[in-house]
Every structure is written in structure tokens, then in C-alpha cells.
Amino acid sequence: MVLCSLIRTFASVLLIMNSMNKFVLTLMIGLLSAITASAQIHKMERRDSIDRTYNLNPVVVTGSGHHQRLKSTSTPVSVISSQEIREQGIKTFDGALTRLMPQVSMAPNSMGSQLRLNGLGNKYILILINGQKLSGDISNNVDLNRINMARVKRIEVLDGAASSLYGSDAIAGVINIITDQPTESLVSVANDIRISGHGVLTESATLDIYKDGFGSYTSFTHDRADSYRNNDLEYVKGSDTETQRSIAPLFTGYRASMLGQKFTYAPNQHLALNAGLDYSYKITDRPDTNPDVTGGTDYEMRYKGLRWNVGGIYKFTQKNSLQADFTVDRFRYGKEYDVETKTNAVGDYVESKKQRMMEGQAKAILGLTSNSTTIFGADWRKDYLTATSGNIDQHVYSLAAYAQHEAKVRVGRGFATATVGLRLNNHETFGTHLTPKATLMYAPGNFRFRATYSAGFRAPGLDELYYHYFSVNRGKAQISFGNKDLNPEKSNYFALNAEYRSDVIAVSVTGYINRINDMIVKENVPVDDASRQMLMKEFPEMTQDQADKMVSYALYQNSDEGDVKGVQANVSANVFRGFNLSANYAYTYARTKSDDEWTVLERSIRHAATIAANYRHSWGRYTLNANLNGRLQSKTYYTGAYEDAPGFGLWNLNTTHAFDVTKWAYLEPSIGVDNIFNKVDRRIDSSTRKYALYSPGRMLVVGLKVRFK
């Protein structure tokens, strides 16, 4: 049944594309035509564009758990390289994902960027840094400002369930940030700054030292942005015509800084050791409470994170190695008051939530035969949660062991690669669960045909189990309860992929189905007189007036099923010397089922595309890089009383001008325009209106990168 549904999904891809924005479809057809027309010419120019050629087949690790070329992995992986990030003038993690990957969307707010992958939210996405989990969330949204973009070498995105290798949370997919530790020079110093409108500033400074196998890598980054609205009016609650002025931001401003230090030591070709530490700080910058206008706040949200890890790898041979890592990740946030209230003075800090994660990993990668790779691994993790606002002080541990075997055999004119994997999870609260994986790839020449099945597993979070939350927002009481009787969420992911990849062109199409059982949601429970009395006993601080105004409270429950079907199409090519084109399209049909009723998945997007054209040319010591990129998407779906947000198309232009001043000095000024056509959502704010486009409009962007080595 599932296979038939997946085949029907593939067969309907052309019909799906007909409902895309006509401009997107025309541009993609033009791209394919240009690629076909230039293929023969490009064969004669491979040496001149070798840097771009390599990006079509990079080394990846996320799909299979060991390093191999992208076209050799039996599980499809999407890759964003540091070169692509530089070309587009991207300085933030969310910018890298949304500008280059249509299956990803963001909704920034003071409670963390609401990241979605193929329609599924942040809690279903496992974010890793060099294979180790990034912990610490704000309302199930990982703080993305803790990702050090100054050190990103590439970002690998694995769609679909990946619990056989990575354990809990990898139901929607895995995003693995691979960092870079240069070894070319003895000492290298660099500073990179980017400035645009609305107070947006990103800056990074790095100091790299490498000698005789020892490396020291120091970095400091600072990001900031002002709050803004695109329309100063909002509808008065309960009215569709009466408006009032508001200063509540559409985009919440912030100031964030991060300090990172990493040491590496490789005394010989067999052993490599590393140790690192990252400290992050972020505080929001929202309008203060104003008695004459609505939307201000008495406090800012303040976040702090401290993450450190140690690890090492010993290579017996090129194909046989042992590696181990230990990571501790601490994260906390709360309210820092900048307006005096009845209970708090200016400068007071009230902690809301404190989290700590400890994780140990050990893995053996073995080449038992010349055409196979076997992985054995074990994980141990312990999570702690203390939440004053939620009345929680709990911890939980999990143990896991996994094995994966990958074998390649010659079949006719090509070869076939089969991968099977199994993970045994033992969770302190939920016992033992198995998550299998099986993939098959047939590769005749430059073609690849892949089939994937993988199971997903997500244990309920400590907040979902134990939350006992009470707060007052604008005079209204807000209450949430955890549920100790929750079941783990489970998923089954099926995908078919066809790909052609050479040194000059890469084309792929993927169809998938992701089905999730026992989805955990916050259900609104109606309040009657009996429950009102119960709530007042649970929360003595609640007044009778607040209780009388309560309509419902939130309770975590296993009530939903999820069904996500989609198609992704990707094209990238070096069309001619120095000129690269890429286009990516994602169709996502995401639904949830509660009781017997199917509804569209909140914040899902049916159609999205990203397009980029890049030209690079050198004249002596000067190199020009010009990049035009766009993101186009259809409307964003909302449920309940909320109206859908309209679709949009954003186009950005970035140019860099690199000067190799001397052998030891490099200078790269940049100038560009974000949102060239000034696309802005200026609808009047209301209690039933949410947004998908957060851009304030057209902005000039300037930057300067300086490096000495």
C-alpha cells in the first residue's frame, strides 16, 4: 500500500509542478535547456572551473555515518558548502538554510526561530555539530544563534527518519554542521563584517594557529538586529474594522555574541585529538511597555549557553578506525526586566528554564572487506531540566547500541550498494525500542537509483512529561500540563531517488512518504466550573478574576497521526567557465489526523523553490563574484481560526570583490541588495493573523573581509 502511494507520488510530479509559480517553472526549464546546450562546451573547460566542479560531488558523512563522496552514499544527502554561503553573502544559519533549501522554512520570534523541515517542526529535527547533538531549546525551538557560522565548512541535511544512526528526535531529518580547522599556514587572522538596514550587523573574528600537528582555533562572533513592524496598526480584538496603534514587533530584535575555542593535536597519521568550548549569550531588544500604545514588554528574554567537548579518532588504516566523543551542553534562559513593575526592579533576572545534557559516544568504523564498511557504536545520554515557570526538576538517561553494514557489489555495467542498520534504544522512562534502516542503490555509470526505508523514534521531552506551567500575559492566565502517560512518537519513512551526477552537472528527483504515529500535541481542554476549582488549587497564585476569564488550558497528549508526502527536484551545473546555476524545488503535502479528522499541518508550505546564478572571474590579483538568488514559495497554512499567510518571492543580489594584496594579505569588500523587488507583507495585524514573510523590504548590504596569514 505504501509502495503504491509512493509510486503515485512520483507519477504526479508533473501535475504538481503545474501549480507552481509560472516564473519558477519557466526559469527551471530555461536552466535545463542551458545545461543541455552547454554540456559539450563545458567538457573542454573542466580544468578552468575545477573549484566549482568539486562542489557537485563533495565528501559527506551524515547519510552513512562515515566519509564518502556524495554520489557514493546510498542515502540521499543535501549539502550547503562554505563556498555557496560566501557567494550569497549569507552570515546566519537560518539564512543559509532558507536561501538554499526550499524544504526548510523559518518563523523568527522571541521564543526562538521556528525551524521546519518538510513540514515538520523543530522538535522532530536533530541538529548536530560535527555529529554531536546541539541541546537547549526554547519552547521546542533550538537556539540557532549558538551555531558558529565563522567555522562552518559545510551543512549536511538528511531528510526523513534517521534514528538507526542518530537516535531520538531524528524523525523529520538531521542537520549536521561540519566545522573547519585550517592547516595551511602557521598563523592566520581574519575579520568579516556585514551591515544592512534596521540595525542588522554580523561580525566574526578568527585567529588560527597550526604547527607540527598542533592547532588552535579561536573565534568571536557578534550579531545584532533591531525590532521592526511593517504596519503600525492592529485590529482591536474582536473587531474586523476598528484599529489601534501597536509596537509589538513582527521581527524581534536581539544582540548575540559567541566565543569559541578549539584545540587539535595530531602527532602522527593515525591519531587525532580535539577539545573545544563555546560560550554564547543573547538578549532580545523589544520595545518597552508604553501606557499610550499596546505591544510593549516589561522584560527582555536572555539566553546563555556553554558547550564543551573532547574527542579523538585513531585510524589503524584508511578504512579502519575507532573514535570517541564526550559532550556537555548547558543552556538557560529567563526574563531580564528593563521596566519597573510591582514585583521586579529594572535589571532583575528571573530564570525560566535551565537545561543540561551530557553525552558520550563511541564508534568503530571497519572495512572488513575491500567492498564493505561496517559500523558499531554506542551512545549514552543524560538530560536535566529545571524550569521554575514549569515547576520541573527532572532528569532522564538513555542508552543505545547500533550496528550498520554497507556492502558494494558489481552488477552488470554498474554496481549496487546495500545498507542495513539497526539501533537498540533503552530509555529510562519508555523502555526498549528498535529502529531499523535499509537502503539500496544501483549505480550504472553516472546514474544513481536509490530506495530507502528507515524508522524514526522520539521520546517525549521532560517538559512534555512533567510541565506544570502558569503565567499571566496581558492579564490572561496561561496554563500547561505535562502528561506522564505519553507514548513515544514513532515514524516510518520511505523514499525513492533518481540522480545523475558528473563533474559538471547534478540532477536529482526524490519522492518520499513519512508517516508518524502518536504525535504529541498540546490540546486545549475546555474549562468548566469543576476544572476551574482544580486549577485554582494547583496554582494558588491565580486570582479568581483570572480563573473566571479562562476558556481552556493546555495538556500534552498523544492524539495525532502525521502523514507527509513530497517530491524534491534539484539541478546544479557549471554551465560554462566561471558560471554556475542551481535550482531546487520542494512539494510538501503535510497533514495531521486527530480523531477521524485530517487537517493540514500547521505552518506547512505546499510549494517552494530556491534559485541561484553565480558568476566568478579573476583578472590578476582581483576576483569578481556576482550572485543572484531567490526564494519563491506558495502560501503558508495555518489551522484553527488563523488565516493562511500569502506566498511570496524574494530576490537578493550579492557581489564580492577579492584582492590578493600580497602573499600574506587578502581583502574582500562586498556590496549587494537584499529583497531587490521590495516584497513586504503589510497586512494589518490581528489575533487571527500570522505571517510567513518577515522581510522589512529592500535593503542595501555592505561588508568587508580582511585576512592576514
PDB file of C-alpha atoms in Angstrom, residues 310-415:
ATOM      1  CA  VAL A 310      36.577  16.331  23.967  1.00  0.00           C
ATOM      2  CA  GLY A 311      37.178  13.579  21.471  1.00  0.00           C
ATOM      3  CA  GLY A 312      39.578  11.682  19.331  1.00  0.00           C
ATOM      4  CA  ILE A 313      39.980   9.235  16.494  1.00  0.00           C
ATOM      5  CA  TYR A 314      42.556   6.513  15.957  1.00  0.00           C
ATOM      6  CA  LYS A 315      42.994   5.218  12.411  1.00  0.00           C
ATOM      7  CA  PHE A 316      44.522   1.770  12.160  1.00  0.00           C
ATOM      8  CA  THR A 317      44.314   2.003   8.383  1.00  0.00           C
ATOM      9  CA  GLN A 318      42.469   4.229   5.930  1.00  0.00           C
ATOM     10  CA  LYS A 319      39.305   2.119   6.331  1.00  0.00           C
ATOM     11  CA  ASN A 320      39.557   1.067   9.987  1.00  0.00           C
ATOM     12  CA  SER A 321      39.194   3.497  12.858  1.00  0.00           C
ATOM     13  CA  LEU A 322      37.928   3.998  16.390  1.00  0.00           C
ATOM     14  CA  GLN A 323      36.522   7.278  17.619  1.00  0.00           C
ATOM     15  CA  ALA A 324      35.046   8.599  20.859  1.00  0.00           C
ATOM     16  CA  ASP A 325      33.483  11.892  21.918  1.00  0.00           C
ATOM     17  CA  PHE A 326      32.122  13.350  25.130  1.00  0.00           C
ATOM     18  CA  THR A 327      29.968  16.495  25.131  1.00  0.00           C
ATOM     19  CA  VAL A 328      28.424  18.627  27.864  1.00  0.00           C
ATOM     20  CA  ASP A 329      25.897  21.264  26.809  1.00  0.00           C
ATOM     21  CA  ARG A 330      24.371  23.769  29.263  1.00  0.00           C
ATOM     22  CA  PHE A 331      21.658  26.243  28.321  1.00  0.00           C
ATOM     23  CA  ARG A 332      19.470  28.593  30.307  1.00  0.00           C
ATOM     24  CA  TYR A 333      17.102  31.453  29.667  1.00  0.00           C
ATOM     25  CA  GLY A 334      14.833  33.804  31.566  1.00  0.00           C
ATOM     26  CA  LYS A 335      13.439  37.306  31.880  1.00  0.00           C
ATOM     27  CA  GLU A 336      15.624  40.373  32.423  1.00  0.00           C
ATOM     28  CA  TYR A 337      13.454  43.352  33.405  1.00  0.00           C
ATOM     29  CA  ASP A 338      14.062  46.745  31.826  1.00  0.00           C
ATOM     30  CA  VAL A 339      10.801  48.278  33.106  1.00  0.00           C
ATOM     31  CA  GLU A 340       9.983  48.525  36.811  1.00  0.00           C
ATOM     32  CA  THR A 341       6.919  46.512  37.830  1.00  0.00           C
ATOM     33  CA  LYS A 342       5.119  45.817  41.110  1.00  0.00           C
ATOM     34  CA  THR A 343       7.304  42.774  41.758  1.00  0.00           C
ATOM     35  CA  ASN A 344      10.549  43.449  39.853  1.00  0.00           C
ATOM     36  CA  ALA A 345      13.073  46.275  39.614  1.00  0.00           C
ATOM     37  CA  VAL A 346      14.995  47.232  36.490  1.00  0.00           C
ATOM     38  CA  GLY A 347      17.848  44.750  35.996  1.00  0.00           C
ATOM     39  CA  ASP A 348      16.193  41.863  37.867  1.00  0.00           C
ATOM     40  CA  TYR A 349      16.621  38.462  36.260  1.00  0.00           C
ATOM     41  CA  VAL A 350      14.064  35.676  36.706  1.00  0.00           C
ATOM     42  CA  GLU A 351      15.199  32.316  35.366  1.00  0.00           C
ATOM     43  CA  SER A 352      12.586  30.398  33.392  1.00  0.00           C
ATOM     44  CA  LYS A 353      14.409  27.275  32.291  1.00  0.00           C
ATOM     45  CA  LYS A 354      17.786  25.581  32.763  1.00  0.00           C
ATOM     46  CA  GLN A 355      18.911  22.559  30.749  1.00  0.00           C
ATOM     47  CA  ARG A 356      21.971  20.356  30.777  1.00  0.00           C
ATOM     48  CA  MET A 357      22.893  17.460  28.514  1.00  0.00           C
ATOM     49  CA  MET A 358      25.790  15.044  28.850  1.00  0.00           C
ATOM     50  CA  GLU A 359      26.511  12.664  26.001  1.00  0.00           C
ATOM     51  CA  GLY A 360      29.171  10.053  25.372  1.00  0.00           C
ATOM     52  CA  GLN A 361      29.668   8.360  22.017  1.00  0.00           C
ATOM     53  CA  ALA A 362      31.945   5.578  20.821  1.00  0.00           C
ATOM     54  CA  LYS A 363      32.084   4.250  17.275  1.00  0.00           C
ATOM     55  CA  ALA A 364      34.142   1.756  15.297  1.00  0.00           C
ATOM     56  CA  ILE A 365      34.288   2.057  11.505  1.00  0.00           C
ATOM     57  CA  LEU A 366      35.647  -1.119   9.956  1.00  0.00           C
ATOM     58  CA  GLY A 367      36.475  -2.114   6.416  1.00  0.00           C
ATOM     59  CA  LEU A 368      36.149  -5.858   6.935  1.00  0.00           C
ATOM     60  CA  THR A 369      36.365  -6.424   3.184  1.00  0.00           C
ATOM     61  CA  SER A 370      37.545  -4.230   0.329  1.00  0.00           C
ATOM     62  CA  ASN A 371      33.940  -3.526  -0.738  1.00  0.00           C
ATOM     63  CA  SER A 372      32.187  -3.072   2.590  1.00  0.00           C
ATOM     64  CA  THR A 373      32.046  -0.792   5.618  1.00  0.00           C
ATOM     65  CA  THR A 374      30.728  -1.902   8.999  1.00  0.00           C
ATOM     66  CA  ILE A 375      29.918   0.433  11.881  1.00  0.00           C
ATOM     67  CA  PHE A 376      29.403  -0.485  15.524  1.00  0.00           C
ATOM     68  CA  GLY A 377      28.525   2.212  18.009  1.00  0.00           C
ATOM     69  CA  ALA A 378      27.185   3.016  21.445  1.00  0.00           C
ATOM     70  CA  ASP A 379      25.657   6.205  22.903  1.00  0.00           C
ATOM     71  CA  TRP A 380      24.909   7.320  26.429  1.00  0.00           C
ATOM     72  CA  ARG A 381      22.985  10.489  27.147  1.00  0.00           C
ATOM     73  CA  LYS A 382      21.552  12.156  30.229  1.00  0.00           C
ATOM     74  CA  ASP A 383      19.258  15.185  30.126  1.00  0.00           C
ATOM     75  CA  TYR A 384      18.461  17.510  33.034  1.00  0.00           C
ATOM     76  CA  LEU A 385      15.672  20.078  33.110  1.00  0.00           C
ATOM     77  CA  THR A 386      14.931  22.665  35.778  1.00  0.00           C
ATOM     78  CA  ALA A 387      12.067  25.026  34.929  1.00  0.00           C
ATOM     79  CA  THR A 388      10.879  27.485  37.553  1.00  0.00           C
ATOM     80  CA  SER A 389       7.910  28.565  35.467  1.00  0.00           C
ATOM     81  CA  GLY A 390       7.000  24.940  34.780  1.00  0.00           C
ATOM     82  CA  ASN A 391       7.721  23.602  38.285  1.00  0.00           C
ATOM     83  CA  ILE A 392      10.100  20.925  36.949  1.00  0.00           C
ATOM     84  CA  ASP A 393      13.333  19.499  38.319  1.00  0.00           C
ATOM     85  CA  GLN A 394      13.801  16.208  36.483  1.00  0.00           C
ATOM     86  CA  HIS A 395      16.391  14.150  34.634  1.00  0.00           C
ATOM     87  CA  VAL A 396      16.382  11.119  32.368  1.00  0.00           C
ATOM     88  CA  TYR A 397      19.017   8.917  30.734  1.00  0.00           C
ATOM     89  CA  SER A 398      19.089   6.785  27.605  1.00  0.00           C
ATOM     90  CA  LEU A 399      21.439   4.074  26.334  1.00  0.00           C
ATOM     91  CA  ALA A 400      21.771   2.881  22.770  1.00  0.00           C
ATOM     92  CA  ALA A 401      23.767   0.414  20.720  1.00  0.00           C
ATOM     93  CA  TYR A 402      23.706   0.274  16.944  1.00  0.00           C
ATOM     94  CA  ALA A 403      25.238  -1.558  14.022  1.00  0.00           C
ATOM     95  CA  GLN A 404      25.276  -0.844  10.302  1.00  0.00           C
ATOM     96  CA  HIS A 405      26.722  -2.804   7.402  1.00  0.00           C
ATOM     97  CA  GLU A 406      27.207  -1.401   3.909  1.00  0.00           C
ATOM     98  CA  ALA A 407      28.344  -3.607   1.009  1.00  0.00           C
ATOM     99  CA  LYS A 408      29.014  -2.879  -2.652  1.00  0.00           C
ATOM    100  CA  VAL A 409      28.946  -5.442  -5.445  1.00  0.00           C
ATOM    101  CA  ARG A 410      29.413  -5.247  -9.212  1.00  0.00           C
ATOM    102  CA  VAL A 411      26.130  -5.638 -11.136  1.00  0.00           C
ATOM    103  CA  GLY A 412      26.270  -5.532 -14.934  1.00  0.00           C
ATOM    104  CA  ARG A 413      27.714  -2.207 -16.092  1.00  0.00           C
ATOM    105  CA  GLY A 414      27.384  -0.632 -12.669  1.00  0.00           C
ATOM    106  CA  PHE A 415      27.448  -1.553  -9.031  1.00  0.00           C
TER     107      PHE A 415
END
